[in-house]
mmCIF file of C-alpha atoms in Angstrom:
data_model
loop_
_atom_site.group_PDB
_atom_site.id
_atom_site.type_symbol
_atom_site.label_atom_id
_atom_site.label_comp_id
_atom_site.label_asym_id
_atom_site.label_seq_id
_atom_site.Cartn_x
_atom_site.Cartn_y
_atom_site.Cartn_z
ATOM 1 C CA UNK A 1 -4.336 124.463 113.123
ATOM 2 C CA UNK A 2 -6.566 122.529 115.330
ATOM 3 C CA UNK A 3 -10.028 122.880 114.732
ATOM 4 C CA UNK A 4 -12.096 124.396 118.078
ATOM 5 C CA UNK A 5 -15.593 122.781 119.407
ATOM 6 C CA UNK A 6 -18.055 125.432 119.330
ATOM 7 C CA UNK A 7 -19.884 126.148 122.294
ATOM 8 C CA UNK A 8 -23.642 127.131 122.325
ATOM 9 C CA UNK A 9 -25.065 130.583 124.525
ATOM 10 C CA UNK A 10 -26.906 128.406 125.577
ATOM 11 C CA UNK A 11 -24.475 125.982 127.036
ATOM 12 C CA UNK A 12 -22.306 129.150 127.602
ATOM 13 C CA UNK A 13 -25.042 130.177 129.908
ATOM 14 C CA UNK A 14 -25.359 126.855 131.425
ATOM 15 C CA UNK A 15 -21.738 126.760 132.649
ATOM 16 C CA UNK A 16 -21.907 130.362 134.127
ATOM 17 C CA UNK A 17 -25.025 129.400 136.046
ATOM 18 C CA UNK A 18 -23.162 125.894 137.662
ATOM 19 C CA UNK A 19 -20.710 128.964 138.306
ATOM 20 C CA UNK A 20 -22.432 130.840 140.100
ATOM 21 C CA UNK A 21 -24.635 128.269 142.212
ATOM 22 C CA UNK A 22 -21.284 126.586 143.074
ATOM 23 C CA UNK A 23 -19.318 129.768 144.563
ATOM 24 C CA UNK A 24 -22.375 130.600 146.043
ATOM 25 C CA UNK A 25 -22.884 127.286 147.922
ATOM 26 C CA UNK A 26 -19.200 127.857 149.393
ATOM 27 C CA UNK A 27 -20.038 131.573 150.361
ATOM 28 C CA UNK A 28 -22.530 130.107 152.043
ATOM 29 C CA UNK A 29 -21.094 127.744 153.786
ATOM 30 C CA UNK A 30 -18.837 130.096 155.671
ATOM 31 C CA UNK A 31 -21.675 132.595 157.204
ATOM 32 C CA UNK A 32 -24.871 130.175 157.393
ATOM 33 C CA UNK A 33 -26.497 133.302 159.314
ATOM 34 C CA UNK A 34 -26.491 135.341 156.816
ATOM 35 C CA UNK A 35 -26.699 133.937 153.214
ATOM 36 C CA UNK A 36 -25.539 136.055 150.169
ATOM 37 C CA UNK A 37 -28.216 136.319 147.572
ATOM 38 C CA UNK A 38 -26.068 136.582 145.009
ATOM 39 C CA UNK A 39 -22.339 136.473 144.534
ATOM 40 C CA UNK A 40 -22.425 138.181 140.846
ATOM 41 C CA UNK A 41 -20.310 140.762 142.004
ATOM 42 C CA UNK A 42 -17.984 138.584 143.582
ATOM 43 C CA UNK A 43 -14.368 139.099 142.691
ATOM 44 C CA UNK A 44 -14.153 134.996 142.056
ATOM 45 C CA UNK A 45 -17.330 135.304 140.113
ATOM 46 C CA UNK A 46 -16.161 138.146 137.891
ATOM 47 C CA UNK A 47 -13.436 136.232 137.136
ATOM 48 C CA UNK A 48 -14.920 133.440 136.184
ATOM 49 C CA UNK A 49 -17.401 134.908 133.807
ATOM 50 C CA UNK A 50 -15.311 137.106 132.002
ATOM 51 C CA UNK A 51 -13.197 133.741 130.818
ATOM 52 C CA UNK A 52 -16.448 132.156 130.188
ATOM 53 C CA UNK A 53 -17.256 135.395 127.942
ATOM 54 C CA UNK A 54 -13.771 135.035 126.023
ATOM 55 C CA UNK A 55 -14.010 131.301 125.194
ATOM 56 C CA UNK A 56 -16.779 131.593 124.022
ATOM 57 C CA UNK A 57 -15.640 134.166 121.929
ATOM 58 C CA UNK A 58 -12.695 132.203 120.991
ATOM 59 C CA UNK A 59 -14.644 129.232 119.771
ATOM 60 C CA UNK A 60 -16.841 131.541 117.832
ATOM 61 C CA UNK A 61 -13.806 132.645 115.724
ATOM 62 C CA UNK A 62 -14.126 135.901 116.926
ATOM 63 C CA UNK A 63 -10.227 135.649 118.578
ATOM 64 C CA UNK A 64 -9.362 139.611 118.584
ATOM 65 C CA UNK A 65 -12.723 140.270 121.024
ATOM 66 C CA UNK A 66 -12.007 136.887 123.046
ATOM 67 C CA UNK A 67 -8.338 138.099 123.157
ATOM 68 C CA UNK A 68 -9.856 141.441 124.646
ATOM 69 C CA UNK A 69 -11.972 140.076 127.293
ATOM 70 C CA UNK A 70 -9.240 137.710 128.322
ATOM 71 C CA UNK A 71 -7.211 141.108 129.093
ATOM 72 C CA UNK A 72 -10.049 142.753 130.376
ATOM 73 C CA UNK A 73 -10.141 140.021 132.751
ATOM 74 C CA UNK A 74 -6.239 140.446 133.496
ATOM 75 C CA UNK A 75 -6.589 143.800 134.336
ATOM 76 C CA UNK A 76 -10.075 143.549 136.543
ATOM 77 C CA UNK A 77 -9.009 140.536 138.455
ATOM 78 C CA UNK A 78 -5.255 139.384 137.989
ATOM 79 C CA UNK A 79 -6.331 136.251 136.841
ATOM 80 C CA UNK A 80 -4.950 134.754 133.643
ATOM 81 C CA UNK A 81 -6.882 132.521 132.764
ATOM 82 C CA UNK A 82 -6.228 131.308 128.637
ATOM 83 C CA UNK A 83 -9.227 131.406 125.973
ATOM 84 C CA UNK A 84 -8.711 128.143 124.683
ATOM 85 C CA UNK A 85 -8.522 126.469 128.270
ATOM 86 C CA UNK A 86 -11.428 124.017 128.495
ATOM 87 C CA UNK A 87 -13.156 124.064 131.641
ATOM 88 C CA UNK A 88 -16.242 122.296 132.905
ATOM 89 C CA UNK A 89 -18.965 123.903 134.883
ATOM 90 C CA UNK A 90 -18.937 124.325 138.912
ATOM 91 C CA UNK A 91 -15.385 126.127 138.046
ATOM 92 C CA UNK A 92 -14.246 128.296 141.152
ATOM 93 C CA UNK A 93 -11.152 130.537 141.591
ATOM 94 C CA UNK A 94 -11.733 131.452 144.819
ATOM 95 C CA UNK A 95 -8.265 134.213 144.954
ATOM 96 C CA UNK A 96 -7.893 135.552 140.958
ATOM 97 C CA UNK A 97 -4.879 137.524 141.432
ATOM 98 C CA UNK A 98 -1.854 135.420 140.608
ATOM 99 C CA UNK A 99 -3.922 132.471 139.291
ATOM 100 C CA UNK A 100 -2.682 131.261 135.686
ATOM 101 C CA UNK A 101 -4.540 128.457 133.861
ATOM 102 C CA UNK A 102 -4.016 127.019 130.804
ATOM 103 C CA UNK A 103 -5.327 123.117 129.683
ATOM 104 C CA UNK A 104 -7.958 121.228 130.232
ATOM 105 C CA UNK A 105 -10.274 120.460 133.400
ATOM 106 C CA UNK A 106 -13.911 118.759 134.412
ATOM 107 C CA UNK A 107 -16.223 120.007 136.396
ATOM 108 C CA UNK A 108 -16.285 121.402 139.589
ATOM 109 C CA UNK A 109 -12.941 122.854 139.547
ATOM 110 C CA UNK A 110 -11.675 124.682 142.421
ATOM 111 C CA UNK A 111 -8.526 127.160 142.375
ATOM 112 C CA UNK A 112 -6.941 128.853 145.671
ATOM 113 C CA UNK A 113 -4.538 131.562 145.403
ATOM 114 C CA UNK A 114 -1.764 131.770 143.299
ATOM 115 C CA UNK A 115 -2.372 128.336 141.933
ATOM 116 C CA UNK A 116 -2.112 127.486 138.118
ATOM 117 C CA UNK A 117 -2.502 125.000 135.333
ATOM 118 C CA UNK A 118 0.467 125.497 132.427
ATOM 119 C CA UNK A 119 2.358 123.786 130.197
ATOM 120 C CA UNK A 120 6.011 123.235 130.682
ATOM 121 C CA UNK A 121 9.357 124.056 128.451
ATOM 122 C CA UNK A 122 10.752 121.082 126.460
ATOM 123 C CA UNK A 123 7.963 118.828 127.003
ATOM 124 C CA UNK A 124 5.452 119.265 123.723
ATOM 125 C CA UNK A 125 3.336 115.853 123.979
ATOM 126 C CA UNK A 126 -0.630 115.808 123.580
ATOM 127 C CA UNK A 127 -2.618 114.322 125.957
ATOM 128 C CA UNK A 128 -5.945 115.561 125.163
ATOM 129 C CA UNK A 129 -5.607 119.182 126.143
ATOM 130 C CA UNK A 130 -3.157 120.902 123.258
ATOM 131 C CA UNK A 131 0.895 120.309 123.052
ATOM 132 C CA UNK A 132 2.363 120.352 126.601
ATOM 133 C CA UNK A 133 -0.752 121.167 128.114
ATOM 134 C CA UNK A 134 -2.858 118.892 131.242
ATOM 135 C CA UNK A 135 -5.879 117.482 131.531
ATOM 136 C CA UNK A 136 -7.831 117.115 134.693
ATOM 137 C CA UNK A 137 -10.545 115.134 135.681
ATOM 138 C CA UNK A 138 -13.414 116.242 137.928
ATOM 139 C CA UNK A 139 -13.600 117.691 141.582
ATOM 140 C CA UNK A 140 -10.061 118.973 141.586
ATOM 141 C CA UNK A 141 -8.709 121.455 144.403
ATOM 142 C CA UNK A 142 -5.892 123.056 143.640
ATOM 143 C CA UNK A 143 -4.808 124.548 147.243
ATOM 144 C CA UNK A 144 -2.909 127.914 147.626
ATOM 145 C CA UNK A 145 0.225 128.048 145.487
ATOM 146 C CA UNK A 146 0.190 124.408 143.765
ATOM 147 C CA UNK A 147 0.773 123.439 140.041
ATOM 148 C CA UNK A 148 0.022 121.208 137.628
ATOM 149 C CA UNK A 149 2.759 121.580 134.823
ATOM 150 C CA UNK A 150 2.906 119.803 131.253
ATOM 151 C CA UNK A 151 1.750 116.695 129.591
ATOM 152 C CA UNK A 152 0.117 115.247 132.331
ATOM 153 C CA UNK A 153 -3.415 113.618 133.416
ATOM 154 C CA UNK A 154 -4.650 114.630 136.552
ATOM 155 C CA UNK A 155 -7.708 111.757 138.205
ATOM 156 C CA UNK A 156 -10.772 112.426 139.254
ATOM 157 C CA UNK A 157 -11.336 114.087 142.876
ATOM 158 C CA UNK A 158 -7.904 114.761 143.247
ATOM 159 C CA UNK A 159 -6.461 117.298 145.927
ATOM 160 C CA UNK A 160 -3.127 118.804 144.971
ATOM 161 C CA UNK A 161 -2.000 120.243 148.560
ATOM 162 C CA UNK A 162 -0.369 123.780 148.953
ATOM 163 C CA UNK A 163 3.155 124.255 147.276
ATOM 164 C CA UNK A 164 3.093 121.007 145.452
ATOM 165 C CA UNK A 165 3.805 121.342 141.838
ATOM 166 C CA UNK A 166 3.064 118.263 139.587
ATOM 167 C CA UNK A 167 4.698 117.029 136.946
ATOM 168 C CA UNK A 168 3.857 113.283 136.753
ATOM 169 C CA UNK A 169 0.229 111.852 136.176
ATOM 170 C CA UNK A 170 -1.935 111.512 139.501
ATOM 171 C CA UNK A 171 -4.181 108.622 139.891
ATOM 172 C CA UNK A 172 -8.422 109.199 140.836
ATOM 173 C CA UNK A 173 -9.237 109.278 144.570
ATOM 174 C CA UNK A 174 -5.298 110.701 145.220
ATOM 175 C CA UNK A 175 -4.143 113.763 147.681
ATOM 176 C CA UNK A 176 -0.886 115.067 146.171
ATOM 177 C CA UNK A 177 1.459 116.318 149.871
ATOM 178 C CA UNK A 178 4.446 116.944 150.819
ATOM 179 C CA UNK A 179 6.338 114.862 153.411
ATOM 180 C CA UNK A 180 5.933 115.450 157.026
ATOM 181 C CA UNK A 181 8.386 119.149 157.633
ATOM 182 C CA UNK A 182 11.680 118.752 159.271
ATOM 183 C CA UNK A 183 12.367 120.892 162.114
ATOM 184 C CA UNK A 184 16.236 122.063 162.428
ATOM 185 C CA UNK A 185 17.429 123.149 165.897
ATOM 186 C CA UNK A 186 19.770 126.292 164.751
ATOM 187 C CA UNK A 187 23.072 126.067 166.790
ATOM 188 C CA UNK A 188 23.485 129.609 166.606
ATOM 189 C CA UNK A 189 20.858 130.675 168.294
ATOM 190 C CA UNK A 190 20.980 130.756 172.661
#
């Protein structure tokens, strides 16, 4: 069994604050008229705390009450997001329904809809983040239904577009797309 870094309150606390201040600079953003206060009730928030409350739990030992939370969580938001999963501060899932995460990430994180970090069948190697797992560096979008799947290394300030899952490592400074959409005339339509 692999032993599990222990994580302070303190830097437990820490994280959830970078949260918080981060989701709250994007709300924000989008209504500069008039600023939320606070975006602890925020369903993105809620989310993002209770995982914050189960890995802690989980490095603590205490794996029944982080396995708990993490289906609190489940239930509350949709979003299943693993208690081992190692994620930096400034972590934002901005849609938690659907979302599934499981690996390794830096800071400043950001998740859209139905977007997920797993592992992938067949495919066991280590690179940092557990057997078959990813690791990804920091400043990472993930954009509406994307994936990052297995062994793999994802750069720094990387943007994996919508409906892209990868597979392969991604180089820093990279935006993962699709090519340019074909447009088929249908013949059997007037």
């Amino acid at each position: 069994m692999t032993t599990v870094q222990r994580l302070s309150v303190a830097d437990t606390r820490a994280r959830m604050r970078a949260d918080h201040a981060r989701l709250l600079g994007i709300l924000r953003s989008g209504q500069p008229d008039a600023p939320p206060r606070s975006a602890r009730l925020h369903p993105a928030y809620i989310c993002v705390a209770l995982y914050r409350i189960s890995n802690h739990l989980y490095r603590a030992g205490h794996r029944l009450s982080a396995r708990l939370v993490w289906h609190l969580n489940l239930v509350l938001t949709g979003a299943d997001i693993s208690e081992p999963a190692d994620l930096g501060p400034g972590l934002v899932i901005m849609h938690p329904p659907g979302t599934a995460i499981m690996g390794t990430a830096g800071r400043n994180l950001t998740v859209m809809a139905c977007a997920g970090i797993g592992g992938e069948l067949g495919r066991r190697d280590d690179v940092g983040a557990g057997p078959g797992l990813a690791v990804l560096g920091d400043d990472v979008v993930l954009e509406p239904h994307s994936g990052v799947l297995g062994p793999i290394r994802i750069g720094h300030r990387v943007r994996v577009g919508a409906g892209i899952a990868v597979a392969r490592d991604v180089p820093d400074d990279t935006r993962v797309e699709w090519p340019a959409p074909r447009y088929i005339r249908r013949r059997d339509l007037p």
